[in-house]
mmCIF file of C-alpha atoms in Angstrom:
data_model
loop_
_atom_site.group_PDB
_atom_site.id
_atom_site.type_symbol
_atom_site.label_atom_id
_atom_site.label_comp_id
_atom_site.label_asym_id
_atom_site.label_seq_id
_atom_site.Cartn_x
_atom_site.Cartn_y
_atom_site.Cartn_z
ATOM 1 C CA HIS A 1 -26.043 22.399 -4.359
ATOM 2 C CA PRO A 2 -22.722 20.572 -3.796
ATOM 3 C CA ALA A 3 -23.438 18.185 -6.689
ATOM 4 C CA ASP A 4 -24.000 21.125 -9.069
ATOM 5 C CA LEU A 5 -20.817 22.813 -7.867
ATOM 6 C CA ALA A 6 -18.960 19.539 -8.407
ATOM 7 C CA ASP A 7 -20.219 19.415 -12.021
ATOM 8 C CA ILE A 8 -18.978 22.960 -12.600
ATOM 9 C CA ILE A 9 -15.572 22.197 -11.068
ATOM 10 C CA GLU A 10 -15.203 19.053 -13.186
ATOM 11 C CA ASP A 11 -15.928 21.027 -16.375
ATOM 12 C CA LEU A 12 -13.320 23.706 -15.658
ATOM 13 C CA GLY A 13 -9.646 23.728 -16.526
ATOM 14 C CA ARG A 14 -6.871 23.398 -13.949
ATOM 15 C CA VAL A 15 -6.385 27.130 -13.358
ATOM 16 C CA GLU A 16 -10.110 27.894 -13.240
ATOM 17 C CA ARG A 17 -10.724 25.041 -10.781
ATOM 18 C CA ARG A 18 -8.135 26.411 -8.401
ATOM 19 C CA ALA A 19 -9.518 29.928 -8.713
ATOM 20 C CA ILE A 20 -13.133 28.991 -7.965
ATOM 21 C CA VAL A 21 -12.369 26.572 -5.116
ATOM 22 C CA THR A 22 -10.025 28.980 -3.323
ATOM 23 C CA GLN A 23 -12.776 31.625 -3.359
ATOM 24 C CA MET A 24 -15.245 29.278 -1.673
ATOM 25 C CA ASP A 25 -15.780 28.950 2.058
ATOM 26 C CA ALA A 26 -13.847 25.869 3.274
ATOM 27 C CA GLU A 27 -17.051 24.029 4.213
ATOM 28 C CA VAL A 28 -18.682 24.731 0.839
ATOM 29 C CA ALA A 29 -15.525 23.657 -0.976
ATOM 30 C CA ALA A 30 -15.358 20.454 1.065
ATOM 31 C CA ASP A 31 -18.981 19.582 0.266
ATOM 32 C CA ALA A 32 -18.440 20.264 -3.446
ATOM 33 C CA LEU A 33 -15.212 18.261 -3.677
ATOM 34 C CA SER A 34 -16.855 15.356 -1.867
ATOM 35 C CA GLU A 35 -19.245 15.094 -4.830
ATOM 36 C CA ALA A 36 -16.496 15.324 -7.465
ATOM 37 C CA GLU A 37 -14.567 12.487 -9.094
ATOM 38 C CA PRO A 38 -11.516 11.340 -7.057
ATOM 39 C CA SER A 39 -9.122 12.405 -9.815
ATOM 40 C CA VAL A 40 -10.627 15.910 -9.787
ATOM 41 C CA GLN A 41 -10.442 16.107 -5.985
ATOM 42 C CA ALA A 42 -6.749 15.245 -6.072
ATOM 43 C CA ALA A 43 -6.021 17.648 -8.938
ATOM 44 C CA VAL A 44 -7.704 20.562 -7.141
ATOM 45 C CA VAL A 45 -5.992 19.952 -3.800
ATOM 46 C CA GLU A 46 -2.635 19.550 -5.546
ATOM 47 C CA THR A 47 -2.876 23.103 -6.924
ATOM 48 C CA MET A 48 -4.202 24.812 -3.772
ATOM 49 C CA GLY A 49 -2.080 26.493 -1.144
ATOM 50 C CA THR A 50 -1.218 24.183 1.732
ATOM 51 C CA GLU A 51 -3.146 26.058 4.420
ATOM 52 C CA ALA A 52 -6.241 26.492 2.254
ATOM 53 C CA ALA A 53 -6.196 22.816 1.239
ATOM 54 C CA ALA A 54 -5.751 21.751 4.871
ATOM 55 C CA ASP A 55 -8.780 23.860 5.863
ATOM 56 C CA VAL A 56 -10.886 22.090 3.226
ATOM 57 C CA LEU A 57 -9.687 18.635 4.324
ATOM 58 C CA GLU A 58 -10.628 19.442 7.925
ATOM 59 C CA GLU A 59 -14.209 20.104 6.800
ATOM 60 C CA MET A 60 -14.499 16.775 4.946
ATOM 61 C CA GLN A 61 -15.588 13.516 6.542
ATOM 62 C CA PRO A 62 -12.456 11.722 7.841
ATOM 63 C CA ASP A 63 -12.892 8.795 5.456
ATOM 64 C CA GLU A 64 -13.297 11.134 2.464
ATOM 65 C CA ALA A 65 -10.220 13.129 3.484
ATOM 66 C CA ALA A 66 -8.237 9.896 3.875
ATOM 67 C CA ASP A 67 -9.315 8.691 0.421
ATOM 68 C CA LEU A 68 -8.288 12.019 -1.122
ATOM 69 C CA LEU A 69 -4.894 12.076 0.603
ATOM 70 C CA GLY A 70 -4.337 8.482 -0.471
ATOM 71 C CA ASP A 71 -4.562 9.644 -4.097
ATOM 72 C CA LEU A 72 -1.850 12.301 -3.625
ATOM 73 C CA PRO A 73 1.932 11.873 -3.715
ATOM 74 C CA GLN A 74 3.227 10.896 -0.260
ATOM 75 C CA LYS A 75 5.193 14.127 0.159
ATOM 76 C CA ARG A 76 2.119 16.287 -0.524
ATOM 77 C CA SER A 77 -0.057 14.075 1.689
ATOM 78 C CA ARG A 78 2.348 14.421 4.628
ATOM 79 C CA GLU A 79 2.574 18.163 4.071
ATOM 80 C CA LEU A 80 -1.192 18.564 4.251
ATOM 81 C CA LEU A 81 -1.548 16.323 7.310
ATOM 82 C CA GLU A 82 1.040 18.427 9.126
ATOM 83 C CA ALA A 83 -0.911 21.592 8.268
ATOM 84 C CA MET A 84 -4.231 20.217 9.542
ATOM 85 C CA GLU A 85 -5.472 20.603 13.108
ATOM 86 C CA GLU A 86 -3.982 17.759 15.146
ATOM 87 C CA GLU A 87 -7.284 16.125 16.130
ATOM 88 C CA GLU A 88 -8.577 15.960 12.552
ATOM 89 C CA ALA A 89 -5.176 14.905 11.223
ATOM 90 C CA GLU A 90 -4.909 12.052 13.716
ATOM 91 C CA GLU A 91 -8.313 10.670 12.702
ATOM 92 C CA VAL A 92 -7.245 10.681 9.064
ATOM 93 C CA ARG A 93 -3.851 9.113 9.833
ATOM 94 C CA GLU A 94 -5.579 6.210 11.576
ATOM 95 C CA LEU A 95 -7.750 5.547 8.529
ATOM 96 C CA LEU A 96 -4.770 5.730 6.171
ATOM 97 C CA GLU A 97 -3.190 2.784 8.000
ATOM 98 C CA TYR A 98 -5.791 0.398 6.556
ATOM 99 C CA ALA A 99 -5.781 -1.061 3.055
ATOM 100 C CA GLU A 100 -8.367 0.496 0.726
ATOM 101 C CA ASP A 101 -10.048 -2.854 0.039
ATOM 102 C CA THR A 102 -10.866 -3.577 3.689
ATOM 103 C CA ALA A 103 -13.551 -2.403 6.118
ATOM 104 C CA GLY A 104 -10.926 -0.239 7.834
ATOM 105 C CA GLY A 105 -10.132 1.507 4.570
ATOM 106 C CA LEU A 106 -13.823 2.265 4.003
ATOM 107 C CA MET A 107 -14.918 3.238 7.490
ATOM 108 C CA THR A 108 -15.183 6.696 9.028
ATOM 109 C CA SER A 109 -14.179 7.661 12.545
ATOM 110 C CA ASP A 110 -16.944 10.279 12.649
ATOM 111 C CA PHE A 111 -19.955 8.468 14.112
ATOM 112 C CA PHE A 112 -22.513 8.567 16.927
ATOM 113 C CA ALA A 113 -23.084 5.833 19.509
ATOM 114 C CA ALA A 114 -25.407 5.794 22.508
ATOM 115 C CA SER A 115 -24.442 4.553 25.951
ATOM 116 C CA SER A 116 -26.372 1.556 27.265
ATOM 117 C CA SER A 117 -27.078 3.611 30.405
ATOM 118 C CA TRP A 118 -29.044 6.301 28.532
ATOM 119 C CA THR A 119 -32.778 6.631 28.170
ATOM 120 C CA VAL A 120 -34.514 7.298 24.862
ATOM 121 C CA GLY A 121 -34.911 10.945 25.895
ATOM 122 C CA GLU A 122 -31.198 11.336 26.650
ATOM 123 C CA THR A 123 -30.311 9.761 23.312
ATOM 124 C CA PHE A 124 -32.490 12.197 21.349
ATOM 125 C CA ALA A 125 -31.130 15.156 23.347
ATOM 126 C CA ARG A 126 -27.608 14.231 22.262
ATOM 127 C CA LEU A 127 -28.741 13.591 18.684
ATOM 128 C CA ARG A 128 -30.125 17.133 18.501
ATOM 129 C CA ALA A 129 -26.683 18.500 19.374
ATOM 130 C CA LEU A 130 -24.966 16.664 16.504
ATOM 131 C CA ASP A 131 -23.944 18.079 13.154
ATOM 132 C CA ALA A 132 -26.907 17.911 10.760
ATOM 133 C CA ASP A 133 -24.861 16.104 8.094
ATOM 134 C CA LEU A 134 -24.068 13.271 10.492
ATOM 135 C CA VAL A 135 -27.649 12.944 11.732
ATOM 136 C CA SER A 136 -28.961 12.755 8.167
ATOM 137 C CA GLU A 137 -26.948 9.566 7.633
ATOM 138 C CA LEU A 138 -28.426 7.741 10.641
ATOM 139 C CA ASP A 139 -31.260 5.254 10.646
ATOM 140 C CA GLU A 140 -29.792 2.985 13.330
ATOM 141 C CA ILE A 141 -27.705 3.842 16.385
ATOM 142 C CA PRO A 142 -24.989 1.594 17.861
ATOM 143 C CA ILE A 143 -25.386 0.984 21.593
ATOM 144 C CA VAL A 144 -22.167 0.602 23.603
ATOM 145 C CA GLU A 145 -21.256 -0.064 27.201
ATOM 146 C CA GLY A 146 -18.061 0.259 29.273
ATOM 147 C CA GLY A 147 -15.005 0.528 27.092
ATOM 148 C CA ASP A 148 -17.111 1.244 23.988
ATOM 149 C CA ARG A 149 -18.046 -2.420 23.594
ATOM 150 C CA LEU A 150 -20.838 -2.846 21.054
ATOM 151 C CA VAL A 151 -23.884 -4.499 22.651
ATOM 152 C CA GLY A 152 -26.677 -3.770 20.179
ATOM 153 C CA ILE A 153 -28.289 -1.566 17.549
ATOM 154 C CA ALA A 154 -31.300 0.695 18.095
ATOM 155 C CA PRO A 155 -33.347 1.566 14.965
ATOM 156 C CA LEU A 156 -34.428 5.210 14.993
ATOM 157 C CA VAL A 157 -38.016 4.189 14.260
ATOM 158 C CA ARG A 158 -38.114 2.158 17.496
ATOM 159 C CA LEU A 159 -36.615 5.044 19.454
ATOM 160 C CA ALA A 160 -39.170 7.468 18.013
ATOM 161 C CA ARG A 161 -42.054 5.257 19.146
ATOM 162 C CA ALA A 162 -40.764 4.752 22.698
ATOM 163 C CA ALA A 163 -41.437 6.935 25.739
ATOM 164 C CA GLU A 164 -38.597 9.282 26.715
ATOM 165 C CA GLU A 165 -37.967 7.494 30.023
ATOM 166 C CA THR A 166 -37.549 4.094 28.314
ATOM 167 C CA PRO A 167 -34.013 2.655 28.641
ATOM 168 C CA VAL A 168 -32.373 2.660 25.219
ATOM 169 C CA THR A 169 -31.468 -1.008 25.725
ATOM 170 C CA ALA A 170 -35.191 -1.851 25.793
ATOM 171 C CA VAL A 171 -35.594 -0.932 22.121
ATOM 172 C CA MET A 172 -32.288 -2.197 20.733
ATOM 173 C CA ARG A 173 -31.585 -5.372 18.780
ATOM 174 C CA ARG A 174 -28.887 -7.443 20.409
ATOM 175 C CA GLU A 175 -27.831 -9.184 17.198
ATOM 176 C CA ALA A 176 -25.577 -6.275 16.215
ATOM 177 C CA ARG A 177 -23.946 -7.046 12.875
ATOM 178 C CA ALA A 178 -20.343 -5.914 12.731
ATOM 179 C CA VAL A 179 -17.023 -6.544 11.017
ATOM 180 C CA THR A 180 -13.392 -5.975 11.975
ATOM 181 C CA PRO A 181 -11.129 -3.436 10.204
ATOM 182 C CA GLY A 182 -9.390 -6.208 8.274
ATOM 183 C CA THR A 183 -12.588 -7.646 6.791
ATOM 184 C CA PRO A 184 -12.190 -7.829 2.967
ATOM 185 C CA LEU A 185 -14.236 -5.496 0.774
ATOM 186 C CA ASP A 186 -16.187 -8.300 -0.919
ATOM 187 C CA GLU A 187 -17.392 -9.574 2.468
ATOM 188 C CA VAL A 188 -18.439 -6.054 3.501
ATOM 189 C CA VAL A 189 -20.395 -5.640 0.261
ATOM 190 C CA GLU A 190 -22.031 -9.035 0.799
ATOM 191 C CA ARG A 191 -23.216 -7.951 4.263
ATOM 192 C CA PHE A 192 -24.716 -4.731 2.899
ATOM 193 C CA GLU A 193 -26.543 -6.542 0.119
ATOM 194 C CA LYS A 194 -27.728 -9.494 2.203
ATOM 195 C CA TYR A 195 -29.116 -7.432 5.095
ATOM 196 C CA HIS A 196 -30.058 -4.278 3.097
ATOM 197 C CA LEU A 197 -27.843 -2.113 5.311
ATOM 198 C CA ARG A 198 -27.111 1.597 5.114
ATOM 199 C CA ALA A 199 -24.292 1.356 7.666
ATOM 200 C CA LEU A 200 -22.209 -1.362 9.306
ATOM 201 C CA CYS A 201 -20.289 -1.197 12.572
ATOM 202 C CA VAL A 202 -16.522 -1.785 12.491
ATOM 203 C CA VAL A 203 -15.127 -3.097 15.785
ATOM 204 C CA ASP A 204 -11.742 -4.227 17.081
ATOM 205 C CA GLU A 205 -13.046 -7.640 18.097
ATOM 206 C CA LEU A 206 -16.194 -9.624 17.277
#
């Protein structure tokens, strides 16, 4: 389990950490490092070869990769970004532009949203094609229309109870709670606690 691997990595010395992580598959290493303490993540990536470290970063969630790179010296961070695949690197660069204590600094660019034109059946068909790790984090789905404008939130439990031909807009809540990238951390935390949220949409404009 990634958490067990993280415990092992944290208990090892610098040389042993590098040796065990470099022998792991990039996806396994990414999952394990995601469970480790930030200081350990940075220490491991610092000692790895650039290409190997870039492969691991590509397998991490964009927000986790951005947090890790933010803990590295700027020179090393730039080096790793340049070694990553351009699409993944660009997602991480965008997140690094935001201050850590804002919604933008906390958010991930890896998410799923349903079009307001879809039916419940179409939405589930696309959900089945997603990465299992992303699906496991979902209990509500943002609904967007032209230009990716947020128009509502559809709880998975409502979708599961609806007929496949039902328009997804028929089961969504229109009072979609959201914040902008510049929203301070304390306000984000307040929203999560007040409304018992597992996720919160970050949008350009409210």
